[in-house]
CSV table of C-alpha atoms and ligand atoms in Angstrom, one decimal:
chain,number,residue,atom,x,y,z
A,1,MET,CA,32.5,22.1,1.8
A,2,SER,CA,31.6,20.4,5.1
A,3,ALA,CA,31.3,16.5,5.4
A,4,TYR,CA,27.5,17.0,5.9
A,5,ASP,CA,27.2,19.0,2.6
A,6,GLU,CA,29.4,16.5,0.6
A,7,LEU,CA,27.4,13.7,1.9
A,8,MET,CA,24.1,15.3,1.0
A,9,ALA,CA,25.3,16.2,-2.5
A,10,PHE,CA,26.2,12.7,-3.1
A,11,GLN,CA,23.1,11.4,-1.7
A,12,ARG,CA,21.1,13.7,-3.9
A,13,GLU,CA,22.5,12.3,-6.9
A,14,THR,CA,21.6,8.7,-5.6
A,15,GLU,CA,18.1,9.9,-4.8
A,16,ALA,CA,17.8,11.5,-8.3
A,17,LEU,CA,18.9,8.2,-9.8
A,18,GLY,CA,16.6,6.3,-7.6
A,19,GLN,CA,13.8,8.5,-9.3
A,20,VAL,CA,15.0,7.6,-12.6
A,21,MET,CA,14.9,3.9,-11.8
A,22,GLY,CA,11.3,4.3,-10.6
A,23,ARG,CA,10.3,6.0,-13.8
A,24,LEU,CA,11.7,3.1,-15.9
A,25,GLY,CA,9.4,0.9,-14.1
A,26,TRP,CA,6.4,3.2,-14.6
A,27,ASP,CA,7.3,3.2,-18.4
A,28,GLN,CA,7.6,-0.6,-18.4
A,29,GLU,CA,3.9,-0.8,-17.1
A,30,THR,CA,2.4,1.9,-19.2
A,31,VAL,CA,3.7,2.7,-22.6
A,32,MET,CA,7.0,0.6,-23.3
A,33,PRO,CA,6.7,-1.4,-26.5
A,34,PRO,CA,6.4,-5.0,-25.9
A,35,GLY,CA,9.6,-5.9,-27.9
A,36,ALA,CA,11.7,-3.9,-25.5
A,37,ALA,CA,11.5,-6.0,-22.4
A,38,GLU,CA,14.8,-7.8,-22.8
A,39,GLN,CA,16.9,-4.5,-23.4
A,40,ARG,CA,14.9,-2.8,-20.5
A,41,ALA,CA,15.9,-5.7,-18.2
A,42,GLU,CA,19.6,-4.9,-18.9
A,43,GLU,CA,19.1,-1.3,-18.5
A,44,MET,CA,17.4,-1.7,-15.0
A,45,ALA,CA,20.0,-4.2,-14.0
A,46,ALA,CA,22.8,-1.7,-15.1
A,47,LEU,CA,21.3,1.2,-13.1
A,48,ASP,CA,20.5,-1.1,-10.3
A,49,GLY,CA,24.2,-1.8,-10.1
A,50,VAL,CA,25.2,1.7,-10.2
A,51,LEU,CA,22.6,2.5,-7.4
A,52,HIS,CA,24.0,-0.5,-5.3
A,53,ARG,CA,27.7,0.7,-5.6
A,54,ARG,CA,26.5,4.2,-4.5
A,55,ARG,CA,24.7,3.1,-1.5
A,56,THR,CA,27.6,0.9,-0.3
A,57,ASP,CA,30.2,3.3,-1.2
A,58,PRO,CA,32.7,3.4,1.7
A,59,ARG,CA,32.9,7.2,1.6
A,60,ILE,CA,29.3,7.4,3.2
A,61,GLY,CA,30.9,5.8,6.3
A,62,GLU,CA,33.6,8.6,6.5
A,63,TRP,CA,31.2,11.4,5.9
A,64,LEU,CA,28.6,9.9,8.6
A,65,GLU,CA,31.6,9.8,11.0
A,66,ALA,CA,32.9,13.4,10.2
A,67,ALA,CA,29.5,15.1,9.6
A,68,ARG,CA,28.2,17.8,12.2
A,69,PRO,CA,24.5,18.3,11.8
A,70,GLU,CA,23.3,21.7,12.7
A,71,SER,CA,19.6,21.1,13.2
A,72,ALA,CA,17.2,18.3,14.3
A,73,GLU,CA,16.3,18.0,10.5
A,74,ALA,CA,19.8,17.3,9.4
A,75,GLU,CA,20.2,14.8,12.4
A,76,ARG,CA,17.1,13.0,10.9
A,77,GLN,CA,18.6,13.1,7.3
A,78,LEU,CA,21.8,11.5,8.8
A,79,HIS,CA,19.8,9.0,10.6
A,80,LYS,CA,18.0,7.7,7.6
A,81,ILE,CA,21.1,7.5,5.5
A,82,ARG,CA,23.2,5.7,8.3
A,83,HIS,CA,20.3,3.2,8.6
A,84,ARG,CA,19.9,2.4,5.0
A,85,PHE,CA,23.9,2.3,4.8
A,86,GLU,CA,24.2,-0.2,7.5
A,87,ARG,CA,21.3,-2.4,6.4
A,88,THR,CA,22.6,-2.5,2.9
A,89,ARG,CA,26.2,-3.4,4.0
A,90,ARG,CA,25.1,-6.1,6.4
A,91,VAL,CA,23.7,-8.2,3.6
A,92,PRO,CA,26.5,-10.0,1.9
A,93,GLU,CA,26.9,-9.3,-1.7
A,94,LYS,CA,26.4,-13.0,-2.8
A,95,LEU,CA,23.3,-13.3,-0.9
A,96,SER,CA,21.8,-10.0,-2.4
A,97,ALA,CA,22.6,-11.4,-6.0
A,98,ALA,CA,21.1,-14.7,-5.1
A,99,LEU,CA,18.1,-13.0,-3.9
A,100,ALA,CA,17.7,-10.8,-7.1
A,101,ARG,CA,18.2,-13.9,-9.3
A,102,THR,CA,15.9,-16.2,-7.5
A,103,THR,CA,12.9,-14.0,-7.1
A,104,SER,CA,13.2,-12.9,-10.7
A,105,LEU,CA,12.9,-16.5,-11.5
A,106,ALA,CA,10.4,-17.2,-8.8
A,107,HIS,CA,8.3,-14.5,-10.1
A,108,ARG,CA,8.0,-16.2,-13.5
A,109,ILE,CA,7.2,-19.6,-12.1
A,110,TRP,CA,4.5,-18.0,-9.7
A,111,ALA,CA,2.7,-16.7,-12.6
A,112,GLU,CA,2.9,-19.8,-14.4
A,113,ALA,CA,1.6,-21.8,-11.3
A,114,ARG,CA,-1.2,-19.4,-10.7
A,115,ALA,CA,-2.4,-19.5,-14.4
A,116,THR,CA,-2.4,-23.4,-14.3
A,117,ASP,CA,-3.3,-23.7,-10.6
A,118,ASP,CA,-0.5,-25.9,-9.8
A,119,TYR,CA,1.0,-25.1,-6.2
A,120,ALA,CA,3.5,-27.9,-6.6
A,121,LEU,CA,5.1,-26.3,-9.5
A,122,PHE,CA,5.8,-23.2,-7.2
A,123,ALA,CA,6.6,-24.8,-3.9
A,124,PRO,CA,10.4,-25.6,-4.7
A,125,LYS,CA,11.1,-22.2,-5.7
A,126,LEU,CA,9.0,-20.6,-2.8
A,127,ALA,CA,11.2,-22.8,-0.3
A,128,GLU,CA,14.4,-21.5,-2.0
A,129,VAL,CA,13.2,-17.8,-1.9
A,130,LEU,CA,12.0,-18.4,1.9
A,131,GLY,CA,15.5,-19.7,2.7
A,132,LEU,CA,17.2,-16.8,1.3
A,133,ALA,CA,14.8,-14.3,3.1
A,134,ARG,CA,15.5,-16.1,6.3
A,135,GLU,CA,19.4,-15.9,5.6
A,136,LYS,CA,18.8,-12.2,4.8
A,137,ALA,CA,16.8,-11.7,8.0
A,138,ALA,CA,19.6,-13.2,10.1
A,139,ALA,CA,22.0,-10.8,8.5
A,140,LEU,CA,20.0,-7.9,9.5
A,141,SER,CA,18.5,-9.1,12.8
A,142,GLU,CA,19.4,-6.9,15.9
A,143,ASP,CA,17.4,-8.6,18.3
A,144,GLY,CA,17.4,-12.3,17.2
A,145,ASN,CA,13.7,-11.8,15.7
A,146,LEU,CA,13.9,-12.6,12.1
A,147,TYR,CA,10.5,-11.0,11.2
A,148,ASN,CA,11.3,-7.7,13.0
A,149,ALA,CA,14.4,-7.6,10.7
A,150,LEU,CA,12.3,-8.0,7.7
A,151,LEU,CA,9.6,-5.5,8.6
A,152,ASP,CA,12.0,-2.7,8.9
A,153,ASP,CA,12.2,-2.4,5.1
A,154,TYR,CA,8.5,-1.5,5.0
A,155,GLU,CA,7.6,-0.1,8.5
A,156,PRO,CA,10.7,1.1,10.4
A,157,GLY,CA,10.3,0.9,14.0
A,158,ALA,CA,7.2,-1.6,13.9
A,159,THR,CA,7.7,-4.9,15.7
A,160,GLU,CA,6.0,-8.4,15.3
A,161,ALA,CA,4.9,-8.2,19.1
A,162,GLU,CA,3.2,-4.9,18.6
A,163,LEU,CA,1.5,-5.9,15.5
A,164,GLU,CA,0.4,-9.3,16.8
A,165,ALA,CA,-1.4,-7.5,19.7
A,166,MET,CA,-3.0,-4.9,17.6
A,167,PHE,CA,-4.3,-7.5,15.0
A,168,GLY,CA,-5.1,-9.9,17.6
A,169,ALA,CA,-7.6,-7.3,18.9
A,170,LEU,CA,-8.8,-6.6,15.5
A,171,ARG,CA,-9.7,-10.2,14.2
A,172,PRO,CA,-12.5,-11.4,16.5
A,173,ARG,CA,-14.3,-7.9,16.1
A,174,LEU,CA,-13.9,-8.1,12.4
A,175,VAL,CA,-15.2,-11.8,12.3
A,176,ALA,CA,-18.2,-10.7,14.5
A,177,LEU,CA,-19.2,-7.8,12.2
A,178,ARG,CA,-18.7,-10.0,9.2
A,179,GLU,CA,-21.2,-12.4,10.5
A,180,ARG,CA,-23.7,-10.1,11.4
A,181,VAL,CA,-23.6,-8.3,8.1
A,182,MET,CA,-23.8,-11.8,6.4
A,183,GLY,CA,-26.7,-12.5,8.6
A,184,SER,CA,-28.9,-9.3,7.5
A,185,ASP,CA,-31.9,-10.0,5.4
A,186,ARG,CA,-31.3,-6.5,3.9
A,187,GLU,CA,-30.2,-7.1,0.0
A,188,VAL,CA,-27.8,-4.8,-1.5
A,189,PRO,CA,-27.8,-5.0,-5.3
A,190,ARG,CA,-24.8,-4.8,-7.5
A,191,LEU,CA,-24.4,-2.4,-10.5
A,192,GLY,CA,-26.2,-4.2,-13.5
A,193,TRP,CA,-25.0,-2.1,-16.3
A,194,ARG,CA,-22.2,-1.5,-18.8
A,195,PHE,CA,-20.2,1.8,-18.3
A,196,ASP,CA,-18.2,3.2,-21.2
A,197,GLU,CA,-14.6,3.5,-21.0
A,198,ALA,CA,-14.4,7.1,-22.1
A,199,GLY,CA,-17.0,8.1,-19.6
A,200,GLN,CA,-15.1,6.1,-16.8
A,201,LEU,CA,-11.8,7.6,-17.6
A,202,ALA,CA,-13.1,11.3,-17.8
A,203,LEU,CA,-15.0,10.9,-14.3
A,204,SER,CA,-12.0,9.4,-12.8
A,205,THR,CA,-9.8,12.3,-14.1
A,206,GLU,CA,-12.4,14.5,-12.5
A,207,LEU,CA,-12.1,12.6,-9.2
A,208,ALA,CA,-8.3,13.0,-9.1
A,209,ARG,CA,-8.8,16.7,-9.4
A,210,ALA,CA,-11.5,16.6,-6.8
A,211,PHE,CA,-9.2,15.0,-4.3
A,212,GLY,CA,-6.4,17.5,-4.9
A,213,TYR,CA,-4.1,15.5,-7.4
A,214,ASP,CA,-1.6,18.2,-9.0
A,215,SER,CA,-1.5,17.2,-12.8
A,216,ALA,CA,1.1,19.7,-13.5
A,217,HIS,CA,3.3,17.5,-11.4
A,218,GLY,CA,1.8,14.1,-12.4
A,219,ARG,CA,-0.1,12.3,-15.1
A,220,ILE,CA,-2.8,9.5,-15.2
A,221,ASP,CA,-2.3,6.4,-17.6
A,222,LYS,CA,-3.9,2.9,-18.0
A,223,ALA,CA,-2.1,0.0,-16.7
A,224,VAL,CA,-3.1,-3.7,-15.8
A,225,HIS,CA,-2.6,-3.0,-12.1
A,226,PRO,CA,-3.1,0.6,-10.6
A,227,PHE,CA,-0.2,2.1,-8.9
A,228,SER,CA,1.5,5.2,-8.1
A,229,SER,CA,5.3,6.1,-8.7
A,230,GLY,CA,7.7,8.9,-8.0
A,231,SER,CA,8.1,11.5,-5.6
A,232,GLY,CA,8.4,15.3,-5.7
A,233,LEU,CA,7.6,17.2,-8.7
A,234,ASP,CA,6.8,14.1,-10.8
A,235,VAL,CA,4.3,11.8,-9.1
A,236,ARG,CA,2.3,9.6,-11.5
A,237,ILE,CA,-0.7,7.4,-11.1
A,238,THR,CA,-2.3,4.6,-13.3
A,239,THR,CA,-5.8,3.4,-13.5
A,240,ARG,CA,-7.8,0.7,-15.4
A,241,THR,CA,-11.5,0.2,-16.4
A,242,VAL,CA,-13.9,-2.8,-16.3
A,243,PRO,CA,-17.0,-2.2,-18.3
A,244,GLU,CA,-19.5,-3.6,-15.7
A,245,ASP,CA,-17.7,-2.2,-12.7
A,246,PRO,CA,-16.7,1.6,-12.8
A,247,PHE,CA,-16.3,1.6,-9.0
A,248,ASN,CA,-13.0,-0.6,-9.6
A,249,CYS,CA,-11.8,2.4,-11.9
A,250,PHE,CA,-13.1,5.3,-9.6
A,251,PHE,CA,-12.0,4.0,-6.3
A,252,SER,CA,-8.7,2.7,-7.4
A,253,THR,CA,-8.0,6.1,-8.9
A,254,ILE,CA,-8.9,7.8,-5.6
A,255,HIS,CA,-6.7,5.2,-3.9
A,256,GLU,CA,-3.7,6.1,-5.9
A,257,VAL,CA,-4.4,9.8,-5.8
A,258,GLY,CA,-4.0,9.3,-1.8
A,259,HIS,CA,-0.7,7.8,-2.3
A,260,ALA,CA,0.4,10.4,-4.9
A,261,CYS,CA,-0.9,13.4,-2.7
A,262,TYR,CA,1.2,12.3,0.0
A,263,GLU,CA,4.1,12.3,-2.1
A,264,GLN,CA,3.2,15.7,-3.8
A,265,GLY,CA,2.4,17.3,-0.3
A,266,ILE,CA,6.0,16.8,1.3
A,267,ASP,CA,7.7,19.9,2.1
A,268,ALA,CA,9.6,21.2,-1.1
A,269,ALA,CA,12.8,21.6,1.0
A,270,TYR,CA,13.1,17.9,1.3
A,271,LEU,CA,13.2,17.2,-2.5
A,272,LEU,CA,15.5,14.6,-3.3
A,273,THR,CA,16.5,14.0,0.1
A,274,PRO,CA,15.9,11.0,2.4
A,275,LEU,CA,13.1,13.0,4.0
A,276,GLY,CA,11.5,13.6,0.6
A,277,ARG,CA,9.6,10.4,0.4
A,278,GLY,CA,6.6,9.0,2.4
A,279,VAL,CA,7.9,7.6,5.8
A,280,SER,CA,6.7,4.1,5.5
A,281,MET,CA,4.4,1.8,3.6
A,282,GLY,CA,1.7,1.8,6.5
A,283,VAL,CA,1.5,5.7,6.6
A,284,HIS,CA,1.5,5.7,2.8
A,285,GLU,CA,-1.5,3.2,2.9
A,286,SER,CA,-3.3,5.3,5.5
A,287,GLN,CA,-3.4,8.2,3.0
A,288,SER,CA,-4.6,6.0,0.0
A,289,ARG,CA,-7.3,4.3,2.3
A,290,ILE,CA,-8.7,7.4,3.9
A,291,TYR,CA,-9.1,9.0,0.6
A,292,GLU,CA,-10.6,6.1,-0.9
A,293,ASN,CA,-12.9,4.7,1.9
A,294,GLN,CA,-13.6,7.1,4.6
A,295,LEU,CA,-13.9,10.1,2.3
A,296,GLY,CA,-14.6,8.4,-1.0
A,297,ARG,CA,-17.1,5.9,0.0
A,298,SER,CA,-18.7,8.2,2.5
A,299,ARG,CA,-22.5,8.8,2.3
A,300,ALA,CA,-21.9,12.5,1.6
A,301,PHE,CA,-19.4,11.9,-1.1
A,302,THR,CA,-21.2,8.9,-3.0
A,303,GLY,CA,-24.1,11.3,-3.0
A,304,TRP,CA,-22.1,13.7,-5.1
A,305,LEU,CA,-20.6,10.9,-7.1
A,306,PHE,CA,-24.2,9.3,-7.8
A,307,GLY,CA,-25.2,12.7,-9.5
A,308,ARG,CA,-22.1,12.6,-11.6
A,309,MET,CA,-22.5,9.2,-12.8
A,310,ARG,CA,-25.8,9.9,-14.0
A,311,ASP,CA,-24.7,13.0,-15.7
A,312,THR,CA,-22.1,10.9,-17.4
A,313,PHE,CA,-24.0,7.7,-18.2
A,314,GLY,CA,-27.5,8.5,-17.8
A,315,ASP,CA,-29.9,6.2,-15.9
A,316,PHE,CA,-28.1,3.2,-14.8
A,317,GLY,CA,-30.8,1.6,-12.8
A,318,ILE,CA,-30.0,2.7,-9.3
A,319,GLY,CA,-33.0,5.1,-8.2
A,320,ASP,CA,-31.8,7.0,-5.4
A,321,GLY,CA,-28.5,8.3,-3.5
A,322,GLU,CA,-29.2,6.1,-0.6
A,323,THR,CA,-29.3,2.9,-2.4
A,324,PHE,CA,-26.2,3.9,-4.4
A,325,TYR,CA,-24.3,4.5,-1.0
A,326,ALA,CA,-25.2,0.9,-0.2
A,327,VAL,CA,-24.0,-0.6,-3.6
A,328,ALA,CA,-20.8,1.4,-3.3
A,329,ASN,CA,-20.1,-0.2,0.0
A,330,ARG,CA,-21.7,-3.7,-0.7
A,331,CYS,CA,-20.2,-6.5,1.4
A,332,ALA,CA,-19.7,-10.1,0.1
A,333,PRO,CA,-17.1,-12.7,1.1
A,334,GLY,CA,-14.7,-13.4,-1.7
A,335,PHE,CA,-11.6,-15.2,-2.2
A,336,ILE,CA,-9.5,-12.3,-3.4
A,337,ARG,CA,-7.9,-9.8,-1.3
A,338,THR,CA,-7.6,-6.9,-3.8
A,339,GLU,CA,-11.4,-7.2,-4.6
A,340,ALA,CA,-12.3,-7.1,-1.0
A,341,ASP,CA,-14.7,-4.8,0.8
A,342,GLU,CA,-13.9,-2.8,3.9
A,343,VAL,CA,-15.2,-5.4,6.2
A,344,HIS,CA,-13.5,-8.4,4.7
A,345,TYR,CA,-10.1,-6.7,3.6
A,346,ASN,CA,-8.2,-6.7,6.9
A,347,LEU,CA,-9.2,-10.5,7.4
A,348,HIS,CA,-7.3,-11.1,4.1
A,349,VAL,CA,-4.3,-9.4,5.4
A,350,LEU,CA,-4.2,-11.0,8.9
A,351,LEU,CA,-4.2,-14.4,7.5
A,352,ARG,CA,-1.1,-13.7,5.4
A,353,PHE,CA,0.4,-11.8,8.3
A,354,ASP,CA,0.2,-15.0,10.6
A,355,LEU,CA,1.2,-17.5,7.9
A,356,GLU,CA,4.2,-15.6,6.7
A,357,ARG,CA,5.4,-15.1,10.4
A,358,ASP,CA,5.1,-19.2,10.8
A,359,LEU,CA,7.0,-19.6,7.4
A,360,ILE,CA,9.8,-17.0,8.7
A,361,ALA,CA,9.9,-18.6,12.2
A,362,GLY,CA,10.0,-22.3,10.8
A,363,ARG,CA,6.8,-23.2,12.5
A,364,LEU,CA,5.2,-23.8,8.9
A,365,GLU,CA,6.7,-25.6,6.1
A,366,VAL,CA,6.3,-24.8,2.3
A,367,PRO,CA,4.5,-27.9,1.3
A,368,ASP,CA,1.9,-27.6,4.2
A,369,LEU,CA,1.1,-23.9,3.3
A,370,PRO,CA,-2.0,-24.5,1.2
A,371,GLU,CA,-3.7,-26.4,3.8
A,372,ALA,CA,-3.1,-23.8,6.4
A,373,TRP,CA,-4.3,-21.2,4.1
A,374,ASN,CA,-7.4,-23.1,3.3
A,375,ALA,CA,-8.2,-24.0,7.0
A,376,ARG,CA,-7.8,-20.3,8.2
A,377,PHE,CA,-9.7,-18.9,5.3
A,378,GLU,CA,-12.6,-21.3,5.8
A,379,ALA,CA,-12.6,-20.2,9.7
A,380,ASP,CA,-12.6,-16.4,9.0
A,381,PHE,CA,-14.6,-16.2,5.8
A,382,GLY,CA,-17.1,-19.4,5.8
A,383,LEU,CA,-15.9,-20.3,2.4
A,384,LYS,CA,-13.8,-23.3,1.1
A,385,VAL,CA,-11.0,-22.2,-1.1
A,386,ASP,CA,-11.8,-24.0,-4.6
A,387,ARG,CA,-8.4,-23.5,-6.2
A,388,PRO,CA,-4.8,-22.3,-5.4
A,389,SER,CA,-5.3,-19.3,-7.8
A,390,ASN,CA,-8.2,-18.3,-5.4
A,391,GLY,CA,-6.0,-18.9,-2.4
A,392,VAL,CA,-2.3,-19.2,-1.6
A,393,LEU,CA,-1.3,-18.4,-5.2
A,394,GLN,CA,-3.1,-15.2,-5.6
A,395,ASP,CA,-0.6,-12.6,-4.3
A,396,VAL,CA,2.9,-11.8,-6.0
A,397,HIS,CA,4.6,-10.8,-2.6
A,398,TRP,CA,6.1,-14.1,-1.4
A,399,SER,CA,7.5,-15.0,-4.8
A,400,GLU,CA,9.3,-11.5,-4.6
A,401,ALA,CA,10.5,-12.1,-1.2
A,402,LEU,CA,8.3,-9.5,0.1
A,403,PHE,CA,8.0,-11.1,3.5
A,404,GLY,CA,6.8,-8.3,6.2
A,405,TYR,CA,4.9,-6.1,3.5
A,406,PHE,CA,1.5,-7.5,4.1
A,407,PRO,CA,1.0,-6.3,7.6
A,408,THR,CA,1.4,-2.6,6.5
A,409,TYR,CA,-1.8,-2.7,4.4
A,410,THR,CA,-3.9,-3.3,7.8
A,411,LEU,CA,-1.6,-1.0,9.6
A,412,GLY,CA,-2.4,1.7,6.9
A,413,ASN,CA,-6.2,1.0,7.8
A,414,VAL,CA,-5.6,1.1,11.5
A,415,TYR,CA,-3.8,4.6,10.8
A,416,ALA,CA,-6.7,5.6,8.5
A,417,GLY,CA,-9.1,5.0,11.3
A,418,CYS,CA,-7.3,7.2,13.8
A,419,LEU,CA,-6.7,9.9,11.3
A,420,HIS,CA,-10.4,9.8,10.4
A,421,ALA,CA,-11.7,10.2,13.9
A,422,ALA,CA,-9.3,13.3,14.3
A,423,LEU,CA,-10.2,14.8,11.1
A,424,ARG,CA,-14.0,14.5,12.0
A,425,ARG,CA,-13.3,16.2,15.3
A,426,ASP,CA,-11.3,19.1,13.8
A,427,VAL,CA,-13.6,19.5,10.9
A,428,PRO,CA,-17.2,19.1,12.0
A,429,ASP,CA,-18.9,20.4,8.9
A,430,LEU,CA,-17.1,18.1,6.4
A,431,ASP,CA,-19.9,16.3,5.1
A,432,ALA,CA,-21.4,19.6,3.8
A,433,HIS,CA,-18.2,19.9,1.7
A,434,LEU,CA,-18.0,16.2,0.6
A,435,ALA,CA,-21.6,16.4,-0.5
A,436,ARG,CA,-20.8,18.9,-3.1
A,437,GLY,CA,-17.6,17.1,-4.2
A,438,VAL,CA,-15.4,19.3,-2.4
A,439,THR,CA,-12.6,17.3,-0.5
A,440,ALA,CA,-10.4,20.4,0.3
A,441,PRO,CA,-11.0,20.6,4.2
A,442,ALA,CA,-10.0,17.0,4.4
A,443,THR,CA,-7.2,16.9,2.0
A,444,ALA,CA,-5.6,20.1,3.3
A,445,TRP,CA,-6.0,18.8,6.9
A,446,LEU,CA,-4.1,15.7,5.8
A,447,ARG,CA,-1.4,17.7,4.2
A,448,GLU,CA,-0.8,19.9,7.2
A,449,LYS,CA,-1.0,17.0,9.8
A,450,VAL,CA,0.8,14.2,7.9
A,451,GLN,CA,1.9,14.7,4.2
A,452,ARG,CA,4.3,17.8,4.4
A,453,TYR,CA,6.7,16.0,7.0
A,454,GLY,CA,7.6,13.3,4.7
A,455,GLY,CA,10.3,11.1,6.5
A,456,LEU,CA,10.8,13.7,9.4
A,457,TYR,CA,9.4,11.6,12.2
A,458,GLU,CA,8.9,8.1,12.9
A,459,PRO,CA,5.7,6.4,11.3
A,460,ARG,CA,4.0,5.9,14.7
A,461,ASP,CA,4.8,9.4,15.7
A,462,VAL,CA,3.4,10.9,12.5
A,463,ILE,CA,0.0,9.5,13.6
A,464,THR,CA,0.3,10.4,17.2
A,465,ARG,CA,1.3,14.1,16.5
A,466,ALA,CA,-1.7,14.2,13.9
A,467,THR,CA,-4.1,12.6,16.1
A,468,GLY,CA,-2.9,13.6,19.7
A,469,GLU,CA,-2.9,10.1,20.9
A,470,ALA,CA,-0.9,6.9,20.1
A,471,PRO,CA,-2.3,4.6,17.2
A,472,GLY,CA,-4.7,1.8,17.9
A,473,GLU,CA,-7.2,-0.3,16.3
A,474,GLY,CA,-10.3,1.1,18.3
A,475,PRO,CA,-11.2,4.0,15.9
A,476,LEU,CA,-11.2,1.7,12.8
A,477,LEU,CA,-13.3,-0.9,14.4
A,478,ASP,CA,-15.8,1.8,15.8
A,479,TYR,CA,-16.1,3.4,12.2
A,480,LEU,CA,-16.6,-0.1,10.5
A,481,ASP,CA,-19.2,-1.3,13.1
A,482,ALA,CA,-21.1,2.1,12.8
A,483,LYS,CA,-20.9,2.4,9.0
A,484,PHE,CA,-21.8,-1.4,8.2
A,485,GLY,CA,-24.2,-1.7,11.1
A,486,GLU,CA,-26.3,1.0,9.7
A,487,ILE,CA,-26.1,0.1,6.1
A,488,TYR,CA,-27.0,-3.6,6.8
A,489,GLY,CA,-29.3,-2.9,9.6
A,490,VAL,CA,-27.3,-5.2,12.2
B,501,ZN,ZN1,-2.0,1.3,-1.8
């Protein structure tokens, strides 16, 4: 057996164990009996230990040294393994353990602080997590930039400077669009009805199928927060229902189906290898967002959805498809990122991106964070934050040391904008299909252009290859201006 084959066989087992770990996480959020929590924590910690030992096994270094890759694909597999191996080894074991221990505690304290609106309770723990994250970044940094070192976990190859330029161009045009929309005298109503759970779940399953989700290799369950998990032949999603807001169920299902279809669409030859997963959080989010927004909330597709909702729930007080389209795209400034419409969403992310960079660089101290948050929020949204749970305490990320994660949400939207423009160019009659609830011409295009490659290309290169040009914020802004300018007559 060659060194390359030995390494890949070892890696395959590691990947398989990683999938098992993911499935334990899925189980915990869906069907695990509540009394099992303590035992589950021990099971997960044990498996985590096994995985850590495998990922730092010195034999990997020897195999990497001796391996002679015979194709560009094999070369790329080795690159992914080497990159992960070197990063894992650069973080001292003591620091790694301190991060795991502190974030687990910080997560609990964050949840309590959010429930009681008590930032002072969370601040000392956050300062501890931040200190450890900076230490980790220093251990990983190759160019002296701490934030770049953290970004690499979520968006390999992305840099703070590149994102700062892209997001810096995005923000003023988003604020300007937001102000035009809010100044419109056109009233877009809310849904004022209650929609039964059985109907919502049945229709969301139909939507998942319409968007190409393969339920022979996945399943849909209920969870408090929708997510997708797994890759290869077992990719599961969850959804939730809110009686007065069926869009919550439908569009979060379509969003998770976007993530799941990416994993299901990867070339079967990459199964249980480093190339067998989505290449980055940003590219992943591009798939979920284009499914959810550019396709799912398009005029053509909502026309079909309007009919299916009337079939399912009867008359729910919206008279025509055009009004329904506006309702499904209703804009309103709100405190909470995860509830934001397409116009406001990226402003939420840019705020977090700027504040977390300041925290990591030491330009902003933890006690001053709420004030900085509230001032920026008022400047961009025209609203005063009324309590920490509606502001700085709303997201889980920083308690878990996920610094560098937030920008991938907006990067995903930017990528979705690029892909959507190219898709419309390549499939000019797309709307005729969407109007019949048929997404296949779009989902097949995405599979062919993006999904099947898995981790084969660098994230930016995936988008460049699919669209024929380097990614930029222009197409997203043009799409938002055109869509919301028309809905709101501004
Ligand atoms: Zn997502």
